[in-house]
mmCIF file of C-alpha atoms in Angstrom:
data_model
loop_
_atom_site.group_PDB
_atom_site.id
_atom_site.type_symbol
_atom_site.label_atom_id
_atom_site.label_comp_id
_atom_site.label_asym_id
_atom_site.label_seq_id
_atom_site.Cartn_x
_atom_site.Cartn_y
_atom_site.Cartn_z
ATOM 1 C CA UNK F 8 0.000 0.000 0.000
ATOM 2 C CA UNK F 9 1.089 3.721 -0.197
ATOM 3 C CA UNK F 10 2.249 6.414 1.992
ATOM 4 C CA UNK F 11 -0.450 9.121 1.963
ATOM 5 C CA UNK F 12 0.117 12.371 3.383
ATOM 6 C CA UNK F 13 -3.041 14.449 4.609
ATOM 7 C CA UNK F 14 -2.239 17.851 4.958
ATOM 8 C CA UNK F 15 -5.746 19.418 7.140
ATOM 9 C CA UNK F 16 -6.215 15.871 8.782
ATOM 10 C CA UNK F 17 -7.994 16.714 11.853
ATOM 11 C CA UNK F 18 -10.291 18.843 10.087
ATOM 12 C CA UNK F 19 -14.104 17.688 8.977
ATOM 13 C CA UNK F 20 -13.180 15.589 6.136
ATOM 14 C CA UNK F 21 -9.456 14.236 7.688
ATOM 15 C CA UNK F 22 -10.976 13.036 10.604
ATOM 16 C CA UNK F 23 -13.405 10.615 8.627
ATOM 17 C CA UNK F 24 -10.689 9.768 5.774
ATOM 18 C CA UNK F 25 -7.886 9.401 7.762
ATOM 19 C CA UNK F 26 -9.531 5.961 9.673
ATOM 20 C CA UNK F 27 -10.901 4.914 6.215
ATOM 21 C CA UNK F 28 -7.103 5.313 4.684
ATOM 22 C CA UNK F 29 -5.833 3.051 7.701
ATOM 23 C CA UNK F 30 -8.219 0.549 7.591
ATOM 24 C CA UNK F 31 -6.900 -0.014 3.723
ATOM 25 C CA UNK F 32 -3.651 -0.058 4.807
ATOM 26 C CA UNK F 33 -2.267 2.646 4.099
ATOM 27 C CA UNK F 34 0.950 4.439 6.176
ATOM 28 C CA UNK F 35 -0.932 7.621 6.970
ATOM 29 C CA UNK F 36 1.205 10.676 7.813
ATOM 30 C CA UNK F 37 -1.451 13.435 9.526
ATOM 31 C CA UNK F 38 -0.171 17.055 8.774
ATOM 32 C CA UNK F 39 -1.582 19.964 10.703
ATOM 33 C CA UNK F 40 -1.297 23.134 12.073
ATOM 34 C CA UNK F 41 -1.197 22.100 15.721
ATOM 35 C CA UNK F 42 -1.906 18.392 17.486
ATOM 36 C CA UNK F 43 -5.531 18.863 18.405
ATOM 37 C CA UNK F 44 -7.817 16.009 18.583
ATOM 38 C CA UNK F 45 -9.624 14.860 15.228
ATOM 39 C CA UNK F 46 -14.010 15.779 15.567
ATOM 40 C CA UNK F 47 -14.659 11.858 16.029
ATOM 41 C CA UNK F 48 -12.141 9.221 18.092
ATOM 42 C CA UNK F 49 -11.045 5.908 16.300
ATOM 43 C CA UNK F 50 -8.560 3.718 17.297
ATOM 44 C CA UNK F 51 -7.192 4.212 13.695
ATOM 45 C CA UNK F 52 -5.306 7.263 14.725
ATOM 46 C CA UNK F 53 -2.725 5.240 16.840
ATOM 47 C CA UNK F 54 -1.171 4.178 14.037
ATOM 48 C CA UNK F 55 -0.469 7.308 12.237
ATOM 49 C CA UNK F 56 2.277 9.567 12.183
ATOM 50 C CA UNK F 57 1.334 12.965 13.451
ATOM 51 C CA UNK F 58 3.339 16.396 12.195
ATOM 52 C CA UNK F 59 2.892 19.592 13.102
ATOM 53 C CA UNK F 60 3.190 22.456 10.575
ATOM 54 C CA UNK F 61 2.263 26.039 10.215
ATOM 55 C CA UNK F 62 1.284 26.712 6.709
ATOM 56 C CA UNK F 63 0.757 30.226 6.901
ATOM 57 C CA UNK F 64 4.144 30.556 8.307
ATOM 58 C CA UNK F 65 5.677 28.169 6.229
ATOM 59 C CA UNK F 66 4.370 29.223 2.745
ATOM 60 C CA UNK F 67 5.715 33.126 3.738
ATOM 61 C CA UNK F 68 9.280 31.489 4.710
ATOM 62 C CA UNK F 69 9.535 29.355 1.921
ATOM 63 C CA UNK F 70 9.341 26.133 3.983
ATOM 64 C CA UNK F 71 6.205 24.307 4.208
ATOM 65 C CA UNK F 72 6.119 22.810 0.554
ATOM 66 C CA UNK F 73 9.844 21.436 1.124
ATOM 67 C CA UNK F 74 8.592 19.990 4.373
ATOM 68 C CA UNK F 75 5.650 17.911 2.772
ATOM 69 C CA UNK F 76 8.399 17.031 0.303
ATOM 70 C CA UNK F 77 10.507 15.615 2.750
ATOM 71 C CA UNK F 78 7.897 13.224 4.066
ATOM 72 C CA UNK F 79 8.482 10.773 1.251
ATOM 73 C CA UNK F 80 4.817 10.165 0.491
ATOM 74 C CA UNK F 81 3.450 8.326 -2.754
ATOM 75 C CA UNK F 82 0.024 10.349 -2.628
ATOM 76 C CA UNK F 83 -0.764 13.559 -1.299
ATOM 77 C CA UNK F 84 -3.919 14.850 -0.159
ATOM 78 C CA UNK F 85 -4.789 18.590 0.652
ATOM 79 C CA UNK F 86 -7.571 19.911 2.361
ATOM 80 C CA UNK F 87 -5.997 23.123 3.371
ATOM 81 C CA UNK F 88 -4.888 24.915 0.047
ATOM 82 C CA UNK F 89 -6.371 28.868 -0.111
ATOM 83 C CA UNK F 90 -4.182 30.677 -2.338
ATOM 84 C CA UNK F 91 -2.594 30.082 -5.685
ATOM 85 C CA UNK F 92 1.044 31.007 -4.822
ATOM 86 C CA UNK F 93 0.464 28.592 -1.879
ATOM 87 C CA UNK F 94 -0.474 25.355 -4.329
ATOM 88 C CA UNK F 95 2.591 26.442 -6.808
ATOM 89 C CA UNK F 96 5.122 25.862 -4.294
ATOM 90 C CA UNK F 97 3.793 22.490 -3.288
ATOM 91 C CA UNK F 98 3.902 22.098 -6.834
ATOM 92 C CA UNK F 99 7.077 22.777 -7.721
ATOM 93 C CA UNK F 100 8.197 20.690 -4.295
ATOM 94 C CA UNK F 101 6.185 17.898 -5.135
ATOM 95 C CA UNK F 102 7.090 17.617 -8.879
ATOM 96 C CA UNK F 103 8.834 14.016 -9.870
ATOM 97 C CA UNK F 104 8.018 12.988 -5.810
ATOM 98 C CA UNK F 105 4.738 11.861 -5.847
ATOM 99 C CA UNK F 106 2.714 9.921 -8.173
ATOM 100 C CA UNK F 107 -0.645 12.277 -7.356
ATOM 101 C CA UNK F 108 -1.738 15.479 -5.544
ATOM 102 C CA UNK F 109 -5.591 15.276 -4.514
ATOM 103 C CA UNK F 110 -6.367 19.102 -3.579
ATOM 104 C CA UNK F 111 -9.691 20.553 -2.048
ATOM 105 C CA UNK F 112 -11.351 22.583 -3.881
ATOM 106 C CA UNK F 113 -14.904 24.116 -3.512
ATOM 107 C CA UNK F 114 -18.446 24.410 -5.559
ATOM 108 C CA UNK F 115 -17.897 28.098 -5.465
ATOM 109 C CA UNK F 116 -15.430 28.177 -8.519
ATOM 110 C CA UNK F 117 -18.889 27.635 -10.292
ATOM 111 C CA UNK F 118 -20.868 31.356 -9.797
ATOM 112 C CA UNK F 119 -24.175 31.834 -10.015
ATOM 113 C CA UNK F 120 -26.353 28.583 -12.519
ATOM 114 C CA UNK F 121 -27.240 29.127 -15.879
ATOM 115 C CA UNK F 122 -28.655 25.339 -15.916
ATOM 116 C CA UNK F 123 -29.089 23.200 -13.400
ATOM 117 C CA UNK F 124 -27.652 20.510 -12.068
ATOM 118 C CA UNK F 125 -23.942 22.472 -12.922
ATOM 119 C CA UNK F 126 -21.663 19.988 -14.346
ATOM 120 C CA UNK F 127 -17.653 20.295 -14.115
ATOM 121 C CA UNK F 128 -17.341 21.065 -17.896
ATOM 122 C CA UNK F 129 -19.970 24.038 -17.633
ATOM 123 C CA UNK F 130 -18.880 27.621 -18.061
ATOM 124 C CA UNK F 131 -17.040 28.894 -14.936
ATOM 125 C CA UNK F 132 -17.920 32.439 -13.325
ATOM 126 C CA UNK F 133 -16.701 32.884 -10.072
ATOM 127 C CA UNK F 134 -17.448 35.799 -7.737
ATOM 128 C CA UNK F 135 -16.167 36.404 -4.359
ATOM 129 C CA UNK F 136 -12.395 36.267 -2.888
ATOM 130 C CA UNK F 137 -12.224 32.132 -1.846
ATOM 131 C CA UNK F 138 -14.512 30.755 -5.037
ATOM 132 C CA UNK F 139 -11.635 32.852 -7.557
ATOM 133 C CA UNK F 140 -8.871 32.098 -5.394
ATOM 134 C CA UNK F 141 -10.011 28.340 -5.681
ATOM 135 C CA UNK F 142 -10.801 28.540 -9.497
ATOM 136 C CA UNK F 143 -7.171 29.581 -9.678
ATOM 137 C CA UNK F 144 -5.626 26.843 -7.914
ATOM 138 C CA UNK F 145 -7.810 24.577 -10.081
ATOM 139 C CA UNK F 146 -6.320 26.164 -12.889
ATOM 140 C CA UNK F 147 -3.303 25.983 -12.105
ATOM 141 C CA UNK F 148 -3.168 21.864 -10.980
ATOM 142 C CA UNK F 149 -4.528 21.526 -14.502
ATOM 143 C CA UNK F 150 -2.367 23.288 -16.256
ATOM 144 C CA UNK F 151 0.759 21.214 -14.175
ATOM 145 C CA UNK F 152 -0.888 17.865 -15.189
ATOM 146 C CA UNK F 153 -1.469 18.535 -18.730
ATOM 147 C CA UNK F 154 1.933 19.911 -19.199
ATOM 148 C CA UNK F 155 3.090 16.670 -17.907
ATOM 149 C CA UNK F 156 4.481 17.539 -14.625
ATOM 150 C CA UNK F 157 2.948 16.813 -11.620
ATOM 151 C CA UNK F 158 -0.235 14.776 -11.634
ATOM 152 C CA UNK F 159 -2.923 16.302 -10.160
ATOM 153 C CA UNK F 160 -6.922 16.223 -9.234
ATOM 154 C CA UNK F 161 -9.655 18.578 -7.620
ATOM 155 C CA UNK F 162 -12.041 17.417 -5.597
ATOM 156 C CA UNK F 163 -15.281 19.908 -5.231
ATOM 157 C CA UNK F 164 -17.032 19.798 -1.838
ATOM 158 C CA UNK F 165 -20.516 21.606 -1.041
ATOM 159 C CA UNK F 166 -21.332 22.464 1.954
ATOM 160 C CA UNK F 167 -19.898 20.284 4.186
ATOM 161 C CA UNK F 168 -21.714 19.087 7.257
ATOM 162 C CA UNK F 169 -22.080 16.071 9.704
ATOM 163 C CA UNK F 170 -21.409 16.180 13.669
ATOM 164 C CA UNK F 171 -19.055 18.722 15.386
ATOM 165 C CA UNK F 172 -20.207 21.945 13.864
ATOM 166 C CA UNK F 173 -23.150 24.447 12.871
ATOM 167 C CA UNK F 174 -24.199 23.582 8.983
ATOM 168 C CA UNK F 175 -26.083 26.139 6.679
ATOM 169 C CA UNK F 176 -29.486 26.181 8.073
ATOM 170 C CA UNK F 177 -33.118 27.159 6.308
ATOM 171 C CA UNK F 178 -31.816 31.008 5.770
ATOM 172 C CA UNK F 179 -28.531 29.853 4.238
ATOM 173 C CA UNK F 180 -26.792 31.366 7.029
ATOM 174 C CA UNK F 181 -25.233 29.128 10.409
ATOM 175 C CA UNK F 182 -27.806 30.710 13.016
ATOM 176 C CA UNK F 183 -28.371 27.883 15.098
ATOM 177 C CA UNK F 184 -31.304 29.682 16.388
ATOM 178 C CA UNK F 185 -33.109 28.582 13.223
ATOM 179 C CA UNK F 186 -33.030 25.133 14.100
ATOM 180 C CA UNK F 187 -34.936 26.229 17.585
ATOM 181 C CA UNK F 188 -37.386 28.674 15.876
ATOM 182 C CA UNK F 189 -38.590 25.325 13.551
ATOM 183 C CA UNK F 190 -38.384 23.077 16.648
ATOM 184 C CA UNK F 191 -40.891 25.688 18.361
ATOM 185 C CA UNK F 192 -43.394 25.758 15.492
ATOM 186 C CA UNK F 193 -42.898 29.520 15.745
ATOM 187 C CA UNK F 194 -42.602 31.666 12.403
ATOM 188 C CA UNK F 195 -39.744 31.356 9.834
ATOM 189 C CA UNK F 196 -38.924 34.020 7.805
ATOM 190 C CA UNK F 197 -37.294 32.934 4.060
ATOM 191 C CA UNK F 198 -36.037 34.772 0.946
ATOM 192 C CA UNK F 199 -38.569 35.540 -2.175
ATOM 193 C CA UNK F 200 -40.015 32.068 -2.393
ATOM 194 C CA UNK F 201 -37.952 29.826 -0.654
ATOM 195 C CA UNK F 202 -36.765 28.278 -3.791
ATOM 196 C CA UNK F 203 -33.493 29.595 -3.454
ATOM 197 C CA UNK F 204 -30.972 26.084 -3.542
ATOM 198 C CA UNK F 205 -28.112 25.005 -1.324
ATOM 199 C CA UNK F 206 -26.414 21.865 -1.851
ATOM 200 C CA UNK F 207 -24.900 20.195 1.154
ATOM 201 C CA UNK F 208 -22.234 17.167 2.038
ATOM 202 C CA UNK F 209 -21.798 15.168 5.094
ATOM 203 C CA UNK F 210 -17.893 15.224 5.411
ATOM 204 C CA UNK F 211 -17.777 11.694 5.741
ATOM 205 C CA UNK F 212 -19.107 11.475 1.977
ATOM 206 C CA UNK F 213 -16.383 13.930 1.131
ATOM 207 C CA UNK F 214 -13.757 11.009 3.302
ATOM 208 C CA UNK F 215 -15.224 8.448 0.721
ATOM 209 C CA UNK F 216 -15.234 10.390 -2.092
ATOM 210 C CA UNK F 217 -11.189 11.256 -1.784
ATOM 211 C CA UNK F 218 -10.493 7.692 -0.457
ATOM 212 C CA UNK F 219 -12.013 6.691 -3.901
ATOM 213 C CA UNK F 220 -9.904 8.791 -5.763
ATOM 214 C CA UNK F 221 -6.585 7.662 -4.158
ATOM 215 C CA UNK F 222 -8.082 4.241 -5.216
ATOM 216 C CA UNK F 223 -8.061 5.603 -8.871
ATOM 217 C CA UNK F 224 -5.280 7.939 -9.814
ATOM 218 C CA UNK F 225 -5.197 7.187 -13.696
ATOM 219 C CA UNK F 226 -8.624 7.733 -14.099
ATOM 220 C CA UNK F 227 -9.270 10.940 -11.815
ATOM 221 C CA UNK F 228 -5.648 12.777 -13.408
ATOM 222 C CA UNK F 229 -5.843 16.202 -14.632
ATOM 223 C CA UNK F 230 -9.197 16.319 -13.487
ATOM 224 C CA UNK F 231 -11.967 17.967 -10.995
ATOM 225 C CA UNK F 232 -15.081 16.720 -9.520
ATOM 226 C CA UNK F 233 -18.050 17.827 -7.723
ATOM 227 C CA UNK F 234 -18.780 16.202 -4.534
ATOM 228 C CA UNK F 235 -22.130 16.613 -2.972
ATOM 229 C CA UNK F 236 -25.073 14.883 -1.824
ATOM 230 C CA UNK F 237 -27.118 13.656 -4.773
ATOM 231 C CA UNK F 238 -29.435 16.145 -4.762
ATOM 232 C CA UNK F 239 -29.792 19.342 -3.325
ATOM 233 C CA UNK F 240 -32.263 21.370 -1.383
ATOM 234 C CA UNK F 241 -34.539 24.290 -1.672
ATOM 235 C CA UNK F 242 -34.311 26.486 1.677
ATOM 236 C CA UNK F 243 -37.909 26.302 2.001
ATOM 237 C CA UNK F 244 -37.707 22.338 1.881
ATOM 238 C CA UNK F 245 -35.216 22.408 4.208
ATOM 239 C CA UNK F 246 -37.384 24.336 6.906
ATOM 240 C CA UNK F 247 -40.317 22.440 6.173
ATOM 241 C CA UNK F 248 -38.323 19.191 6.816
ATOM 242 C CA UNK F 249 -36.610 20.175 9.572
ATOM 243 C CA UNK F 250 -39.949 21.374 11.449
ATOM 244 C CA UNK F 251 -41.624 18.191 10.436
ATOM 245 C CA UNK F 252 -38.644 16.466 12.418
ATOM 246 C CA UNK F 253 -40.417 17.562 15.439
ATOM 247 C CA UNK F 254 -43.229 17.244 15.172
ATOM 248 C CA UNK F 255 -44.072 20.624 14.389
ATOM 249 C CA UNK F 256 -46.021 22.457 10.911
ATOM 250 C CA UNK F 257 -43.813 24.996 9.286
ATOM 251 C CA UNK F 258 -44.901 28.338 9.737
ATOM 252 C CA UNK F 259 -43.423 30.181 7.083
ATOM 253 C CA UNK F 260 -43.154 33.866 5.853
ATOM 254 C CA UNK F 261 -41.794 35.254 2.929
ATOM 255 C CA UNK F 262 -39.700 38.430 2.129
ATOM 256 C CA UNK F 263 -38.228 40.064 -0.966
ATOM 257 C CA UNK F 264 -34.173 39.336 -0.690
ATOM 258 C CA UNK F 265 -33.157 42.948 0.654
ATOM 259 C CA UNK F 266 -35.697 42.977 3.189
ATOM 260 C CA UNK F 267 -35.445 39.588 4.430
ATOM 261 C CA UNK F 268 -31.512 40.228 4.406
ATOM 262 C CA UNK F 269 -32.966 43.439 6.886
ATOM 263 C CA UNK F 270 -34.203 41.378 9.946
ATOM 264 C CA UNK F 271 -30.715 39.342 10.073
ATOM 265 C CA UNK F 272 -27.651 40.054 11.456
ATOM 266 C CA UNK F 273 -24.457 41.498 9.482
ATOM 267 C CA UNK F 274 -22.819 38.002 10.066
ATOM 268 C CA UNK F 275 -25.785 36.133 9.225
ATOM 269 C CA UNK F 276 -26.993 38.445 6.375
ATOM 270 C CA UNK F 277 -23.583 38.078 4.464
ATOM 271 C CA UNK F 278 -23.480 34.221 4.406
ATOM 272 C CA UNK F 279 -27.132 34.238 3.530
ATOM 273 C CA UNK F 280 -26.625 36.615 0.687
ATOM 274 C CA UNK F 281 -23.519 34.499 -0.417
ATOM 275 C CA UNK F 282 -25.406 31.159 -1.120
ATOM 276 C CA UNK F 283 -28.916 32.469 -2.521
ATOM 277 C CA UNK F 284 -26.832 34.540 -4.800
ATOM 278 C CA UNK F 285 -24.786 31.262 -5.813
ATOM 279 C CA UNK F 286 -27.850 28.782 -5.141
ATOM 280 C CA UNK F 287 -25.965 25.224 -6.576
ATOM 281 C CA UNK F 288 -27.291 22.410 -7.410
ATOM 282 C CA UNK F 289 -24.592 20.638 -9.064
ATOM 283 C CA UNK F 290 -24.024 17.021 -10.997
ATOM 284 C CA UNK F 291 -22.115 13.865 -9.538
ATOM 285 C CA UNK F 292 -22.357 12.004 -12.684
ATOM 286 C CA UNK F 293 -18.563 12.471 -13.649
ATOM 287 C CA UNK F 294 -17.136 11.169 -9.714
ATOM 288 C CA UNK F 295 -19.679 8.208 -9.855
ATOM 289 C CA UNK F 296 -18.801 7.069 -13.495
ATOM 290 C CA UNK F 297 -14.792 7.847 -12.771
ATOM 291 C CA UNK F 298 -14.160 6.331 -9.242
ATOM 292 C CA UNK F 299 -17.755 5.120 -7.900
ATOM 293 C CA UNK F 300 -19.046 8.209 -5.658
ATOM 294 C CA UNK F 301 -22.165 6.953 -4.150
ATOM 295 C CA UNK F 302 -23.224 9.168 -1.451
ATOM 296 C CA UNK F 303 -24.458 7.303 1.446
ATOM 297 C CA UNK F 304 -26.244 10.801 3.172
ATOM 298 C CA UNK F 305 -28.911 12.705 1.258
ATOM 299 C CA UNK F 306 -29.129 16.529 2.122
ATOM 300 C CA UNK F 307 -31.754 15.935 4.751
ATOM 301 C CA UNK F 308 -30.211 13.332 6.399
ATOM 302 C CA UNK F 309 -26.933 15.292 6.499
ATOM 303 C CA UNK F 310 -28.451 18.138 8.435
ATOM 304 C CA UNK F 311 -30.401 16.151 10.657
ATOM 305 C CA UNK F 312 -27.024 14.171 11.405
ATOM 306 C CA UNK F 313 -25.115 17.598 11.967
ATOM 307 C CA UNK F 314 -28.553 19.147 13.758
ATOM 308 C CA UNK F 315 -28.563 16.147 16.233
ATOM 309 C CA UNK F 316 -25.036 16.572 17.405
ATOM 310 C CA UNK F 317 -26.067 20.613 18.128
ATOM 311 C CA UNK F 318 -28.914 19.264 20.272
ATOM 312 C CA UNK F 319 -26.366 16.622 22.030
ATOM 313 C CA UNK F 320 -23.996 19.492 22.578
ATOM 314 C CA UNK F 321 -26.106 21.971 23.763
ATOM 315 C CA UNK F 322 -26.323 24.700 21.228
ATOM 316 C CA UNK F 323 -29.521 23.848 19.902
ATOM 317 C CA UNK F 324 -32.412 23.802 22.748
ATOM 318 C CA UNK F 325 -35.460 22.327 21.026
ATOM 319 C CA UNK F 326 -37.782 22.400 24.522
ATOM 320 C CA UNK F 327 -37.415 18.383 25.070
ATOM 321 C CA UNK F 328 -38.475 17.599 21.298
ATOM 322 C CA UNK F 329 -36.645 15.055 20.232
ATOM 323 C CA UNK F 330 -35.644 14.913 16.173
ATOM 324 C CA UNK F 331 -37.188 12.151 14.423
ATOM 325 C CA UNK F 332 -36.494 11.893 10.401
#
């Protein structure tokens, strides 16, 4: 089997992949910024190698991509990659070392849907600071692998959920207190219609979906993928849903854009106007044909796997109502 580096690996996807890369064999070296515990506990992690590096600090020295270089791995997978100049050093480090690089990418290199669901090949119009800064780091990995350097593949997450942190609620924002106004019964207010899309992940899909790739390396090459539940959700499903899951009828009410965006807060308001003005809903047809993506969550069950772990955890009080899907 092959050495695989995971640069990120305590983060939401590592800490699923990194047991599922064990359990194939693989000698797993876990790269990240400090030695904090992984979201979930598995025995798995006794038998990896744990390093500690600061990227930030390393990629403004010069010595972070010569570090991940000098861990002799076959494979390389990273989940922490935000700038271009950042992936062209581990580039140029990694060039003639490894036999792949699988990087993280996001949805958000695609901007706002002419046609829906978005496929990989479709035009590309990103807007915002981290959906261009990603598109360029796609670019770029492209570019490397069809110029016959450095082999390379993108892997496309969506919003990524599951236990251990707030997910993008009913509002497309992370107010956990939407999750208690639906539990309540009490009144919801939504966008236009409510037909505004958001297309979630649970990270452990995300841990399959790169451990598949490793798997494949000739066929994923040069290459980037979307990697999302298999279909995704309209906000106003999602708050019916989620009020159904206790028990409750949604009471909804509707709001032009602006003045919905009004009654929020500036936090909350900004990632709300982020995903209704993206709204994805995007195609897994080229990761299931290529290296056999099957999504075990749906977008509901996602959420209501991320929702119950709020309740669990305190930060969701739902007055003794108890979620049932």
């Amino acid at each position: 089997m092959s050495r695989i580096v995971v640069i990120g690996a305590t983060g939401h996807v590592g800490t699923s992949l990194v047991p599922r890369l064990v359990a194939s064999g693989h000698d797993v070296v876990a790269v990240s910024r400090g030695i904090r515990s992984p979201y979930r506990e598995d025995v798995a992690w006794r038998q990896v190698r744990r390093v500690e590096l600061d990227r930030e600090a390393g990629d403004s020295d010069g010595s972070f991509a010569g570090a991940i270089a000098e861990l002799n791995a076959d494979m390389v997978v990273d989940m922490m990659c935000f700038t271009e100049s950042s992936a062209a050093q581990l580039v140029e480090a990694l060039r003639g070392r490894v036999e792949i690089l699988l990087s993280a990418g996001t949805i958000w290199v695609h901007g706002p849907a002419v046609a829906v669901p978005t496929r990989e090949s479709d035009d590309r119009h990103p807007i915002g600071e981290y959906g261009t800064n990603k598109s360029a780091i796609e670019a770029l990995l492209a570019a490397e692998t069809r110029n016959g350097g450095l082999r390379t593949a993108v892997l496309h997450p969506g919003h990524i959920s599951g236990p251990g942190w707030p997910m993008v609620n009913a509002q497309g924002n992370f107010d956990t207190g939407v999750w208690e106004t639906l539990a309540a019964g009490e009144p919801l207010v939504l966008p236009n219609l409510g037909l505004e899309t958001v297309h979630h992940v649970h990270a452990d899909d995300v841990a399959q979906a790169f451990h598949k790739a490793i798997a494949h390396p000739d066929a994923v090459a040069g290459k980037s993928y979307h990697v999302v539940s298999e279909r995704a959700m309209t906000l106003r499903g999602i708050a019916e849903t989620a009020a159904r899951w206790f028990g409750r009828e949604p009471q909804l009410r509707f709001a032009p854009l602006e003045e919905f965006l009004a009654t929020l807060t500036p936090e909350h308001a900004d990632a709300s106007r982020e995903h209704i003005l993206r709204s994805p809903s995007m195609s897994i047809a080229a990761a299931a044909t290529d290296f056999g993506y099957a999504p075990r969550f749906t977008s509901a069950a996602t959420i209501a796997d991320g929702v119950r772990w709020l309740v669990a955890d305190g930060q969701v009080d739902t007055g003794g109502r108890s979620l049932r899907e």
